[in-house]
PDB file of C-alpha atoms in Angstrom:
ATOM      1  CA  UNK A   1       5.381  24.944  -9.930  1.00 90.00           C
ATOM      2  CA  UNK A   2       3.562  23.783  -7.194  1.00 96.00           C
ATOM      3  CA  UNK A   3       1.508  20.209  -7.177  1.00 98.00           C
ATOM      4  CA  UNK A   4      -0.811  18.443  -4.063  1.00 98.00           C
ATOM      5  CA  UNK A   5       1.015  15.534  -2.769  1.00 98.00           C
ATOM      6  CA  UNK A   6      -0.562  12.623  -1.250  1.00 98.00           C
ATOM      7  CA  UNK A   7       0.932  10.167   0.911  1.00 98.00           C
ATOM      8  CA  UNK A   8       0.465   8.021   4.492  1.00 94.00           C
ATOM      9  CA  UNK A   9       2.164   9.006   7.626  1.00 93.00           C
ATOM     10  CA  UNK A  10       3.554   5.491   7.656  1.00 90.00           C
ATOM     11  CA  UNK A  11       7.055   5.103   8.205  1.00 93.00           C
ATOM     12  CA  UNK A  12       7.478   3.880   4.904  1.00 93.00           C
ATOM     13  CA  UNK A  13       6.138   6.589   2.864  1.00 96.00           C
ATOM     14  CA  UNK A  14       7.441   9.426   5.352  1.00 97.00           C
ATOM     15  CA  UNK A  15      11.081   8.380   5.028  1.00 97.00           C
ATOM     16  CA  UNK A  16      10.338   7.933   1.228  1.00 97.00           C
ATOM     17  CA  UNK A  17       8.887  11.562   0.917  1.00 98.00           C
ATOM     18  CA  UNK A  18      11.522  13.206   3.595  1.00 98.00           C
ATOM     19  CA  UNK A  19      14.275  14.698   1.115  1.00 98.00           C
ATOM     20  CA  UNK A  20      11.796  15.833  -1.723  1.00 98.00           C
ATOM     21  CA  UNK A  21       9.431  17.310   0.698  1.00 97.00           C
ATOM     22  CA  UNK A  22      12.677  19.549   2.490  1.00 97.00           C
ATOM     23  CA  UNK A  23      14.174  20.500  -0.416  1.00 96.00           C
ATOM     24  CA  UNK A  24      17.600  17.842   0.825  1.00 98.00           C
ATOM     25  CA  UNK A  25      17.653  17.111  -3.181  1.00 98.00           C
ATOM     26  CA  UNK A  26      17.730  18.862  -6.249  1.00 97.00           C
ATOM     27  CA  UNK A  27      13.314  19.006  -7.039  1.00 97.00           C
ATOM     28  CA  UNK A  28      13.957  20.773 -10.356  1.00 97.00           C
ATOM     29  CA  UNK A  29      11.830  23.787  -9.336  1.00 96.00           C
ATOM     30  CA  UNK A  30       8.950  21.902  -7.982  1.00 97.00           C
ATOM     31  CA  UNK A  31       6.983  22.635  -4.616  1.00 96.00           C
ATOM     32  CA  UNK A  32       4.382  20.709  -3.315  1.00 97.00           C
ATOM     33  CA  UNK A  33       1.615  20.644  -0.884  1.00 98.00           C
ATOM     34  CA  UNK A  34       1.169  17.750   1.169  1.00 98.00           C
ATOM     35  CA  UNK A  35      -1.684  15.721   2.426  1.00 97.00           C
ATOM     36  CA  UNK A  36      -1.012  12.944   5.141  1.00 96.00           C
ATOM     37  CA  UNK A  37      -3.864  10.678   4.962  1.00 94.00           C
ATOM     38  CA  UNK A  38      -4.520   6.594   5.527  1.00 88.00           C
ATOM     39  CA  UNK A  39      -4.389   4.847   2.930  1.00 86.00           C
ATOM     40  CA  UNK A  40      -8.023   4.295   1.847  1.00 85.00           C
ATOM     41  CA  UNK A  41      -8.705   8.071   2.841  1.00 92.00           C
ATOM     42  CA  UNK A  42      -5.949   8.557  -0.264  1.00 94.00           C
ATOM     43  CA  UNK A  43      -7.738   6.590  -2.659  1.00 91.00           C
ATOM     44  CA  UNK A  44     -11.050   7.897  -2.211  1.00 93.00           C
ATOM     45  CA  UNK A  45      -9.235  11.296  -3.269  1.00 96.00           C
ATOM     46  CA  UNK A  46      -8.042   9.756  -6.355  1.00 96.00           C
ATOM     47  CA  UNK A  47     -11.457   8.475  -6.940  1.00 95.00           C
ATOM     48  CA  UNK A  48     -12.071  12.140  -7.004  1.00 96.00           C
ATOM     49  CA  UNK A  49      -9.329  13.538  -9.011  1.00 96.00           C
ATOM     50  CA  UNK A  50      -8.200  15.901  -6.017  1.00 97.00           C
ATOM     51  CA  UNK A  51      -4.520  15.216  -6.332  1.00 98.00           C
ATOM     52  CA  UNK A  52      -1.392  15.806  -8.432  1.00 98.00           C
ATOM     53  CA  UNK A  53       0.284  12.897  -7.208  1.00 98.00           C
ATOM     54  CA  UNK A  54      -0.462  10.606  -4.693  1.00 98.00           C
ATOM     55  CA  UNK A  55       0.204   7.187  -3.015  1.00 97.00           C
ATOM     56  CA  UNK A  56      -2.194   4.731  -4.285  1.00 94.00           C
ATOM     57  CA  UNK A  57      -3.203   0.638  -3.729  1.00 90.00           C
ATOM     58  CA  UNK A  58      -2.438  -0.990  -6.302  1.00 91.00           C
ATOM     59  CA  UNK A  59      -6.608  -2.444  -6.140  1.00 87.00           C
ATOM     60  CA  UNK A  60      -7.600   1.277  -6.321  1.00 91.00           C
ATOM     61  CA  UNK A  61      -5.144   2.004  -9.291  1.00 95.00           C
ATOM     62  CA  UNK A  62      -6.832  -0.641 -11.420  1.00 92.00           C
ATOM     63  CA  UNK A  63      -9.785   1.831 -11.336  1.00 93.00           C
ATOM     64  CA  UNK A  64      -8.156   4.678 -11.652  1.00 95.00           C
ATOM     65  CA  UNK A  65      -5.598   3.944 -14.800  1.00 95.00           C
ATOM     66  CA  UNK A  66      -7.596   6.023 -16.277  1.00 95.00           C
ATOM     67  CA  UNK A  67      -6.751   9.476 -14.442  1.00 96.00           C
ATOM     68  CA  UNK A  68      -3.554   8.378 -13.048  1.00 98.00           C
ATOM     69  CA  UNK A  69      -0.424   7.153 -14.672  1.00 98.00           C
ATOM     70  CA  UNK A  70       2.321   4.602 -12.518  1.00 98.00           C
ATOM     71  CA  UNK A  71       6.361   6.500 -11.812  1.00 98.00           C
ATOM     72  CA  UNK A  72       8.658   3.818 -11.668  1.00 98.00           C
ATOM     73  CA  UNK A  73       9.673   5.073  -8.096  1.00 98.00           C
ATOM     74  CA  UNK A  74       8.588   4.688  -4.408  1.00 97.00           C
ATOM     75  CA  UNK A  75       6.307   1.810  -4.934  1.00 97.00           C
ATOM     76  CA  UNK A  76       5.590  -0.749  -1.899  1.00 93.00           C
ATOM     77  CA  UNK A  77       6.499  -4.179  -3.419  1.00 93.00           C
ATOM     78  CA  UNK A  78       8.314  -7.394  -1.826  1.00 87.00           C
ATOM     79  CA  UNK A  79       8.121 -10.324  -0.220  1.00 87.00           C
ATOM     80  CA  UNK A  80       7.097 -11.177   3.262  1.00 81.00           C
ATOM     81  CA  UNK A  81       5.371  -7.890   4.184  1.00 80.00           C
ATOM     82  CA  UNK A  82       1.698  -8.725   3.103  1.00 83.00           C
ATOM     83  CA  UNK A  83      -1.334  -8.338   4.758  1.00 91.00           C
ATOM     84  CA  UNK A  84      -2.414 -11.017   7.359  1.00 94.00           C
ATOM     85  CA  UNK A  85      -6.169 -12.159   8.578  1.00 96.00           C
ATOM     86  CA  UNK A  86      -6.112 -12.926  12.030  1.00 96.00           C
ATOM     87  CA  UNK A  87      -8.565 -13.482  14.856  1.00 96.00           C
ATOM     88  CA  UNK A  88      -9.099 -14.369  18.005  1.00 95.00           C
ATOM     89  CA  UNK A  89     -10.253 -17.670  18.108  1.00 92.00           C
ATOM     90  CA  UNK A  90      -9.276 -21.197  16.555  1.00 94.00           C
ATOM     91  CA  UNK A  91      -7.715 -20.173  12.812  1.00 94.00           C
ATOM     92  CA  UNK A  92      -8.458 -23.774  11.469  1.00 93.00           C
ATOM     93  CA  UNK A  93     -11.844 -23.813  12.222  1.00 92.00           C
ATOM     94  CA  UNK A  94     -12.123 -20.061  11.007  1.00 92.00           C
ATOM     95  CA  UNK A  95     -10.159 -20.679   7.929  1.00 92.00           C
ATOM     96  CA  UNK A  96     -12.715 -23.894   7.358  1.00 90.00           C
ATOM     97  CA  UNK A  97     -15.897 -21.807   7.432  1.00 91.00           C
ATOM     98  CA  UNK A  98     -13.721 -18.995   5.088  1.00 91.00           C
ATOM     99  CA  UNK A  99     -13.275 -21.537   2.496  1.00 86.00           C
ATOM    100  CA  UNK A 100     -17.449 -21.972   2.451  1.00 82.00           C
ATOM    101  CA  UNK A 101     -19.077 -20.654  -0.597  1.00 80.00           C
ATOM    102  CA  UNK A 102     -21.108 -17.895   1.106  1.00 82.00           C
ATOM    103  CA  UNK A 103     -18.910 -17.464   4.578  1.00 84.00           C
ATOM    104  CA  UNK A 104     -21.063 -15.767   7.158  1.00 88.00           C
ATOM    105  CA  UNK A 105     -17.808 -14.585   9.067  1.00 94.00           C
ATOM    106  CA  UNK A 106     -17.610 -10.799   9.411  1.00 96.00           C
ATOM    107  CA  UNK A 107     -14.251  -9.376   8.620  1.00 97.00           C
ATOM    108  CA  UNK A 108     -12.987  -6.113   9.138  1.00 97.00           C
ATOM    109  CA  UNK A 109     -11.420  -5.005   6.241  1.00 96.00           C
ATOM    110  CA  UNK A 110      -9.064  -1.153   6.197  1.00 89.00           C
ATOM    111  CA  UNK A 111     -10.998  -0.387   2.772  1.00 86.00           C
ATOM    112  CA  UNK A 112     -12.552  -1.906   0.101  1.00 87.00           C
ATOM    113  CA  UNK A 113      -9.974  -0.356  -2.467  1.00 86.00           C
ATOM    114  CA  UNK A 114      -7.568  -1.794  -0.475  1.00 85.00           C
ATOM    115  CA  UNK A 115      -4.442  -4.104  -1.817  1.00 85.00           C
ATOM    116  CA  UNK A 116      -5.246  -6.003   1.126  1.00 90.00           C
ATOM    117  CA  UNK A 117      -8.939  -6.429   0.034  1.00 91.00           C
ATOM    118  CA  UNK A 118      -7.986  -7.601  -3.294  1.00 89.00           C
ATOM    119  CA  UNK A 119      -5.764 -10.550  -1.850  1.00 91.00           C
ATOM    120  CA  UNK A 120      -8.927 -12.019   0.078  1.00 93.00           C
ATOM    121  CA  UNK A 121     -11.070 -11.798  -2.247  1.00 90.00           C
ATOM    122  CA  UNK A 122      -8.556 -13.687  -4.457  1.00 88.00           C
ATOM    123  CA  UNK A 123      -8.116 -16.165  -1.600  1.00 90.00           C
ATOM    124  CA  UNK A 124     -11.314 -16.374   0.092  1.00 92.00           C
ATOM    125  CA  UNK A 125     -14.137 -15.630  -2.933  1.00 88.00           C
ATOM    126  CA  UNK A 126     -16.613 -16.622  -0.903  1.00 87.00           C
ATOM    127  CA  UNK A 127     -15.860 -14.711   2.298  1.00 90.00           C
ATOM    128  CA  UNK A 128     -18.302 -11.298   1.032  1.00 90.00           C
ATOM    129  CA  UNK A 129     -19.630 -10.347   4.726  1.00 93.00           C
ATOM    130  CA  UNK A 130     -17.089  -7.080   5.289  1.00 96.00           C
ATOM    131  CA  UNK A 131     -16.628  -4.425   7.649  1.00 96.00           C
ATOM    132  CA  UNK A 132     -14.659  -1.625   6.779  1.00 94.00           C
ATOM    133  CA  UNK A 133     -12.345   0.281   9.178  1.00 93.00           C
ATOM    134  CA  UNK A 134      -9.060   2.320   9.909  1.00 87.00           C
ATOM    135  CA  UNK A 135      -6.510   0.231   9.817  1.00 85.00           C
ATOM    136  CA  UNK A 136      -4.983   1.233  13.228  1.00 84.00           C
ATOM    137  CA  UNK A 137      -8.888   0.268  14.990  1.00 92.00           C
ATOM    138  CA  UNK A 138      -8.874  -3.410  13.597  1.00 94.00           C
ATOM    139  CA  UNK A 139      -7.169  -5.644  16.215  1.00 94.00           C
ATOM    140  CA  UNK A 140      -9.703  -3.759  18.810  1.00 95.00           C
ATOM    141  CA  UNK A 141     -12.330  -4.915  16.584  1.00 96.00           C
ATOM    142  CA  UNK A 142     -11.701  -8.516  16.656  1.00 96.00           C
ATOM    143  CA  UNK A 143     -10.381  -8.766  20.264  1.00 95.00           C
ATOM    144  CA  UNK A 144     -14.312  -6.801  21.320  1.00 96.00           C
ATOM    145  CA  UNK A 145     -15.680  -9.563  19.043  1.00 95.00           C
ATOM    146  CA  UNK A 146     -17.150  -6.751  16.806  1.00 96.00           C
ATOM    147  CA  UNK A 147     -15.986  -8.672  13.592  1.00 96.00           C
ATOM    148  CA  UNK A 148     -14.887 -12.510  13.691  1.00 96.00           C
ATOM    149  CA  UNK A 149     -11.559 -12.391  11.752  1.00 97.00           C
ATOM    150  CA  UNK A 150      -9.466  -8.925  10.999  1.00 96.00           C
ATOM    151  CA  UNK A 151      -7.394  -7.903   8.137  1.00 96.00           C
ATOM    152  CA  UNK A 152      -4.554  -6.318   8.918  1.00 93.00           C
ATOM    153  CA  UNK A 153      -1.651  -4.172   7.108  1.00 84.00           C
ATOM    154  CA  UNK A 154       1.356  -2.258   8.161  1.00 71.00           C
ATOM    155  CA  UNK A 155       3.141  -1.731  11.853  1.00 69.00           C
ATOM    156  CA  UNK A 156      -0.229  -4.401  13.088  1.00 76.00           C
ATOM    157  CA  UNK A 157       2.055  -7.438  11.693  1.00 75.00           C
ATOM    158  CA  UNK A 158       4.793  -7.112  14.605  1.00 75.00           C
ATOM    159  CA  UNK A 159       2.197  -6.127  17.232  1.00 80.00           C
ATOM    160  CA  UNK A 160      -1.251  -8.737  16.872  1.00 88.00           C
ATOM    161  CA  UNK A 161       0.836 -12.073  18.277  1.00 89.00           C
ATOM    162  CA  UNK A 162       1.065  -9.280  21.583  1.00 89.00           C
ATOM    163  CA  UNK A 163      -2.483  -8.761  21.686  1.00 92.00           C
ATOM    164  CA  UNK A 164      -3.032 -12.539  21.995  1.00 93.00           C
ATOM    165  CA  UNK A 165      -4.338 -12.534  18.492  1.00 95.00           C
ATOM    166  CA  UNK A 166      -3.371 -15.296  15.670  1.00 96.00           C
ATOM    167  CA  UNK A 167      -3.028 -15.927  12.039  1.00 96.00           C
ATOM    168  CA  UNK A 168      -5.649 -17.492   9.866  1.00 96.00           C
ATOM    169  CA  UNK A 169      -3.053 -16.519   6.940  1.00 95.00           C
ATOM    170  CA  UNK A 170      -0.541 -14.584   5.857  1.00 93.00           C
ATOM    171  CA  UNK A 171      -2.161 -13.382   1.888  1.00 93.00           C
ATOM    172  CA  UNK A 172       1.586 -12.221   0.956  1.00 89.00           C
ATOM    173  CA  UNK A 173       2.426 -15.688   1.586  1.00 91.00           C
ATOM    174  CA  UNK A 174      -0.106 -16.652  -0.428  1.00 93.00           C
ATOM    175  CA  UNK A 175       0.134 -14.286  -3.125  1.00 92.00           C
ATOM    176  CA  UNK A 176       3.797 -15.083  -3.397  1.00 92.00           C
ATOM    177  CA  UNK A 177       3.480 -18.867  -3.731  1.00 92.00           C
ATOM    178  CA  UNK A 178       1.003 -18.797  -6.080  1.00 90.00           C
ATOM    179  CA  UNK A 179       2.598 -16.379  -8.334  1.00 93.00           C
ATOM    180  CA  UNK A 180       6.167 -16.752  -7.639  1.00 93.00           C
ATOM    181  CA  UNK A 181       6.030 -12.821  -7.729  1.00 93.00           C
ATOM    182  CA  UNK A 182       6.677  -9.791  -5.486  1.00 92.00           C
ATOM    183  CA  UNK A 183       3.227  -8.927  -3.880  1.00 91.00           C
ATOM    184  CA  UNK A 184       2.430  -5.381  -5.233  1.00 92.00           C
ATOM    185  CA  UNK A 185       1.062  -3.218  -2.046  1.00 89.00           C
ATOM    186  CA  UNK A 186       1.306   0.188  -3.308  1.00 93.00           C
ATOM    187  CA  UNK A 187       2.564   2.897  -5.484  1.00 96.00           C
ATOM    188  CA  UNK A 188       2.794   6.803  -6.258  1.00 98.00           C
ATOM    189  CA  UNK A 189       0.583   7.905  -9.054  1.00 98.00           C
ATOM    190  CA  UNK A 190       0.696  11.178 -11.240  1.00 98.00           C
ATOM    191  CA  UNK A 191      -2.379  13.127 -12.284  1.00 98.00           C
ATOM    192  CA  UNK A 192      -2.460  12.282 -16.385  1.00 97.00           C
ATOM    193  CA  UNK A 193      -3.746  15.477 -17.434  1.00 97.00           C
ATOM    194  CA  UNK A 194      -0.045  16.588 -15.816  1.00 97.00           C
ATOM    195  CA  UNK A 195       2.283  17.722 -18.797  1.00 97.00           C
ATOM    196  CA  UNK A 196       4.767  14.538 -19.574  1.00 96.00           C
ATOM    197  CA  UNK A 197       7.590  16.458 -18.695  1.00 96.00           C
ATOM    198  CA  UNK A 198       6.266  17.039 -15.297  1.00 97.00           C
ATOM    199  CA  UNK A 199       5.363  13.649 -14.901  1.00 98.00           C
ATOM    200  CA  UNK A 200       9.275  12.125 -15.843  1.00 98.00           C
ATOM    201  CA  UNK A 201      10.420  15.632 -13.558  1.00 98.00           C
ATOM    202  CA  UNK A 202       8.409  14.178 -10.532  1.00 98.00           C
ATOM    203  CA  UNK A 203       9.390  10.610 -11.274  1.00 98.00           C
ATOM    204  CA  UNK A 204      12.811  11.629 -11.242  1.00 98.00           C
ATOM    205  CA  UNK A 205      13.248  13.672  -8.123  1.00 98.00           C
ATOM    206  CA  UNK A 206      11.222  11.092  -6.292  1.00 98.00           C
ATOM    207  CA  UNK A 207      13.975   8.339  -7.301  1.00 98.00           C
ATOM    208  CA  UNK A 208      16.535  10.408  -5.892  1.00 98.00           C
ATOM    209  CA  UNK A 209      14.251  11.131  -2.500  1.00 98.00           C
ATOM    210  CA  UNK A 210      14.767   7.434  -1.893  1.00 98.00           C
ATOM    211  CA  UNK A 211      18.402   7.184  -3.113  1.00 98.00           C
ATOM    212  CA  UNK A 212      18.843  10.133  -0.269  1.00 98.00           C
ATOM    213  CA  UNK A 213      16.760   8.325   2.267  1.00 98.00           C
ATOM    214  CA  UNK A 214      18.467   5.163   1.565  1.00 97.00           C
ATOM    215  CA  UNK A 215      22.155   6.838   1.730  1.00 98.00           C
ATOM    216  CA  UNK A 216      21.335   9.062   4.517  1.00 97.00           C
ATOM    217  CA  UNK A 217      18.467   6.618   6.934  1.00 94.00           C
ATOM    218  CA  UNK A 218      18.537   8.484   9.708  1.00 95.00           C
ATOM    219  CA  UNK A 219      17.972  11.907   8.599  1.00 96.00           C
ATOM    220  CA  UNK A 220      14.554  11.916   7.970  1.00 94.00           C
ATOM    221  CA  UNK A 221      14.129  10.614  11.945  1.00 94.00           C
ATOM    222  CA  UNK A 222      12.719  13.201  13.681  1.00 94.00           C
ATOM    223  CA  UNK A 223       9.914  13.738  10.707  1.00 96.00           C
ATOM    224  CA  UNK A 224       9.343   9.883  10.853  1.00 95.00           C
ATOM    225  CA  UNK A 225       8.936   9.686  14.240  1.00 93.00           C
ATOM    226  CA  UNK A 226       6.573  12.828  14.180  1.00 94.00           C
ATOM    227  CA  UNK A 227       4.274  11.148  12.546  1.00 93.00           C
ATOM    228  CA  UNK A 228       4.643   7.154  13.675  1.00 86.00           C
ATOM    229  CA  UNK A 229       2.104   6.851  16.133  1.00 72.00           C
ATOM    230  CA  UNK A 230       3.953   6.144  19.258  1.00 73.00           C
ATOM    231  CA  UNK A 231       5.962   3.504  17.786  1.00 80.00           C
ATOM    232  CA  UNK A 232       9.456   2.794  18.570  1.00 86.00           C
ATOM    233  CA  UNK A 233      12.341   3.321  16.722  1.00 88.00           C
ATOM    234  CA  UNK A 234      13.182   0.141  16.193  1.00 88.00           C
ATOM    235  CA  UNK A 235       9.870  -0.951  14.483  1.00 84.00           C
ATOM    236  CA  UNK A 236       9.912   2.508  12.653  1.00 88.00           C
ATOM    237  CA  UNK A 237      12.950   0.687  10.791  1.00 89.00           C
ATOM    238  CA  UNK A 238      12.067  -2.663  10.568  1.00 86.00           C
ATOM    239  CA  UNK A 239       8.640  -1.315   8.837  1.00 83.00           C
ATOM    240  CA  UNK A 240      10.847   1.063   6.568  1.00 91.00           C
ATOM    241  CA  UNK A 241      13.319  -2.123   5.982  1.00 90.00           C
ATOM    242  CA  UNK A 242      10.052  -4.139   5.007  1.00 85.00           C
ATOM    243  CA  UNK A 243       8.363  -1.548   2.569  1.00 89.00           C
ATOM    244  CA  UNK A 244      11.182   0.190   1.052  1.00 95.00           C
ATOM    245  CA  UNK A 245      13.693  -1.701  -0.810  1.00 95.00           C
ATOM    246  CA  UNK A 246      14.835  -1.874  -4.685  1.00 96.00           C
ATOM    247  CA  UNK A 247      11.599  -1.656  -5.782  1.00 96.00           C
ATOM    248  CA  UNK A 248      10.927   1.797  -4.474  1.00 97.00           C
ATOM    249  CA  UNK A 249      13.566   3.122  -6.328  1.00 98.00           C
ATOM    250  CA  UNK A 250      12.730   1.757  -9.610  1.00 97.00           C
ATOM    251  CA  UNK A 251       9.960  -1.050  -9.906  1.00 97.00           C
ATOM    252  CA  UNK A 252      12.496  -2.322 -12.948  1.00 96.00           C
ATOM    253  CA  UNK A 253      10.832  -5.300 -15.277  1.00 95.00           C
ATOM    254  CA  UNK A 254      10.285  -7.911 -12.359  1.00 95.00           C
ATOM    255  CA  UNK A 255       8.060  -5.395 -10.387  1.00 96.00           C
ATOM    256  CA  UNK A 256       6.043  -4.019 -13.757  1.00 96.00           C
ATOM    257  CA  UNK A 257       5.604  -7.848 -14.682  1.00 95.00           C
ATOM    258  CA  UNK A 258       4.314  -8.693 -10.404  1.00 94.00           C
ATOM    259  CA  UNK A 259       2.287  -5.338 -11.338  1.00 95.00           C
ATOM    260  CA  UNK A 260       0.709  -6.810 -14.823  1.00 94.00           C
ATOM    261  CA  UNK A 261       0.085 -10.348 -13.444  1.00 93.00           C
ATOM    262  CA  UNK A 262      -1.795  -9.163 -10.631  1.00 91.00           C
ATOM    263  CA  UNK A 263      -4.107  -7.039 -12.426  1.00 91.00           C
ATOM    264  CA  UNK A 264      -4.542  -9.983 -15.531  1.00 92.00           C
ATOM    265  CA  UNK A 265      -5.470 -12.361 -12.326  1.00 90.00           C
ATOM    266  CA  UNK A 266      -7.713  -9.766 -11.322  1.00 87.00           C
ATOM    267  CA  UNK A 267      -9.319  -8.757 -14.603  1.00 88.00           C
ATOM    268  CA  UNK A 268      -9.459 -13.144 -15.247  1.00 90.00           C
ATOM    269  CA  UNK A 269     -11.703 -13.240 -11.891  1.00 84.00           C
ATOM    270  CA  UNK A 270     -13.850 -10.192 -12.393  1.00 85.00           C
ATOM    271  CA  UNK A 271     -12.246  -8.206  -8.973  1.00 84.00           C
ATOM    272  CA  UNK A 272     -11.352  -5.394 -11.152  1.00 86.00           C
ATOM    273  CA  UNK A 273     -12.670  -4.048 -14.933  1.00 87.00           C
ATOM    274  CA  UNK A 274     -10.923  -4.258 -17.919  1.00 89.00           C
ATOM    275  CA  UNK A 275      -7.837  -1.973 -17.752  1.00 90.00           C
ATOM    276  CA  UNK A 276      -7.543   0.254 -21.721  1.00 88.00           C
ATOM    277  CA  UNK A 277      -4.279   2.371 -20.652  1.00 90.00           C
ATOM    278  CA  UNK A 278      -1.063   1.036 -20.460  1.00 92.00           C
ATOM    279  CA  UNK A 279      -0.177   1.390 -16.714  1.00 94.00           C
ATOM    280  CA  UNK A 280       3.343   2.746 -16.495  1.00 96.00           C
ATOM    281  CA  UNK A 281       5.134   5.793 -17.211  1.00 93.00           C
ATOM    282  CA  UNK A 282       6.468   5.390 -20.797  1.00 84.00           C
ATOM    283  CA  UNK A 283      10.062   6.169 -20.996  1.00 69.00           C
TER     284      UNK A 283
END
């Protein structure tokens, strides 16, 4: 049986997907076909039902519980690794005129579906003047004074202090001291009109990708590195060591209860719609 996979060519999700997309595990007779898209790119596909299974934001999920059911593995959850807001200017006095009711700041955002997206809006409701754009083009943005402040994900955390760029906040932070919780990122979904058994058969094999990834780290490092941008080895790993930990083998009861509380907080401030379907994969 073959099914469409969907995932990033982040470092993250590529040495996730490594031994279940080269047959280095046991996939229980199931082939797929891959799409490598960003992240947003991926949930616009969802939006459309194009995909058997796919890496989702957990913002774009709450619209989409409907088609798509959560596998306990290869979700992006933890702490430290959420998105930051920079710019290039004084943060205080950005952060001030954030904190307004209606902010006239422009900030570039890497998709309105975004994880990322949901954590400002949760932080900053007033700040409604966005600009969407690949993730990789948003430092650019704010350093050509295209957008005011920038929010940025991924590999752009170790590399914006470079650019002479600074924080306004870190939104994991925030997330994580207002909740106590794991900030939820990201997580593979499976089509629901998939048969159950193919659902627990994909959850399954997808567990044991990242038990083989996490046994084995550097044999997935030439297919990593094929598609990391240019980056170096070293951050390759340190973004792998941020985004892939116990979580991504099984999200377990503290990540579905980060998972729950984030979409109640959502539902509670009207960022997302009620939610009917009970988002995980029932055992």
């Amino acid at each position: 049986m073959k099914l469409t996979l969907g995932f990033s060519p982040c470092p993250n999700d590529t040495f996730i997907f490594d031994a279940l997309i080269h047959h280095k595990i046991d996939t229980e007779g199931l082939d797929f076909e891959v799409f490598y898209d960003d992240v947003e790119t991926l949930n616009q596909k969802a939006m459309r039902s194009e995909l058997d299974i796919t890496k989702l934001s957990y913002h774009a999920f709450a619209y989409l519980a409907n088609k798509y059911v959560l596998l306990d593995a290869g979700s992006a959850l933890g702490f430290g690794v959420g998105p930051m807001l920079i710019c290039k200017h004084d943060p205080d006095e950005l952060r001030n005129q954030l904190d307004a009711h209606n902010s006239p700041l422009t900030i570039g955002i890497p998709g309105k579906y975004t994880t990322a997206n949901f954590l400002l809006s949760l932080a900053f409701p007033g700040a409604t003047n966005k600009k969407e754009l690949v993730f990789s083009d948003i430092e650019q943005a704010v350093l050509d004074g295209r957008v005011d402040a920038g929010l940025i994900i991924h590999e752009n955390r170790f590399t914006y202090q470079d650019k002479g760029l600074k924080k306004i906040i870190d939104l994991g932070d925030y997330w994580e001291k207002q909740t106590g919780c794991a900030i939820p990122l990201g997580g593979i979904v499976a089509n629901r009109n998939l048969p159950a058994d193919v659902q627990h058969k994909v959850n399954r094999i997808l567990r044991r990708s990242v038990e083989f990834a996490f046994a084995n780290p550097k044999s997935g490092l030439e297919f990593i590195r094929s598609h990391a941008q240019e980056m170096s080895e070293e951050v390759m790993y340190k973004h792998i060591e941020l985004y892939v930990n116990k979580y991504s083998v099984d999200l377990g009861e503290e990540g579905k209860k980060a998972i729950q509380l984030m979409f109640d907080t959502a539902h509670e401030k009207n960022i997302i719609p009620p939610i009917a379907e009970s988002l995980f994969l029932n055992n």
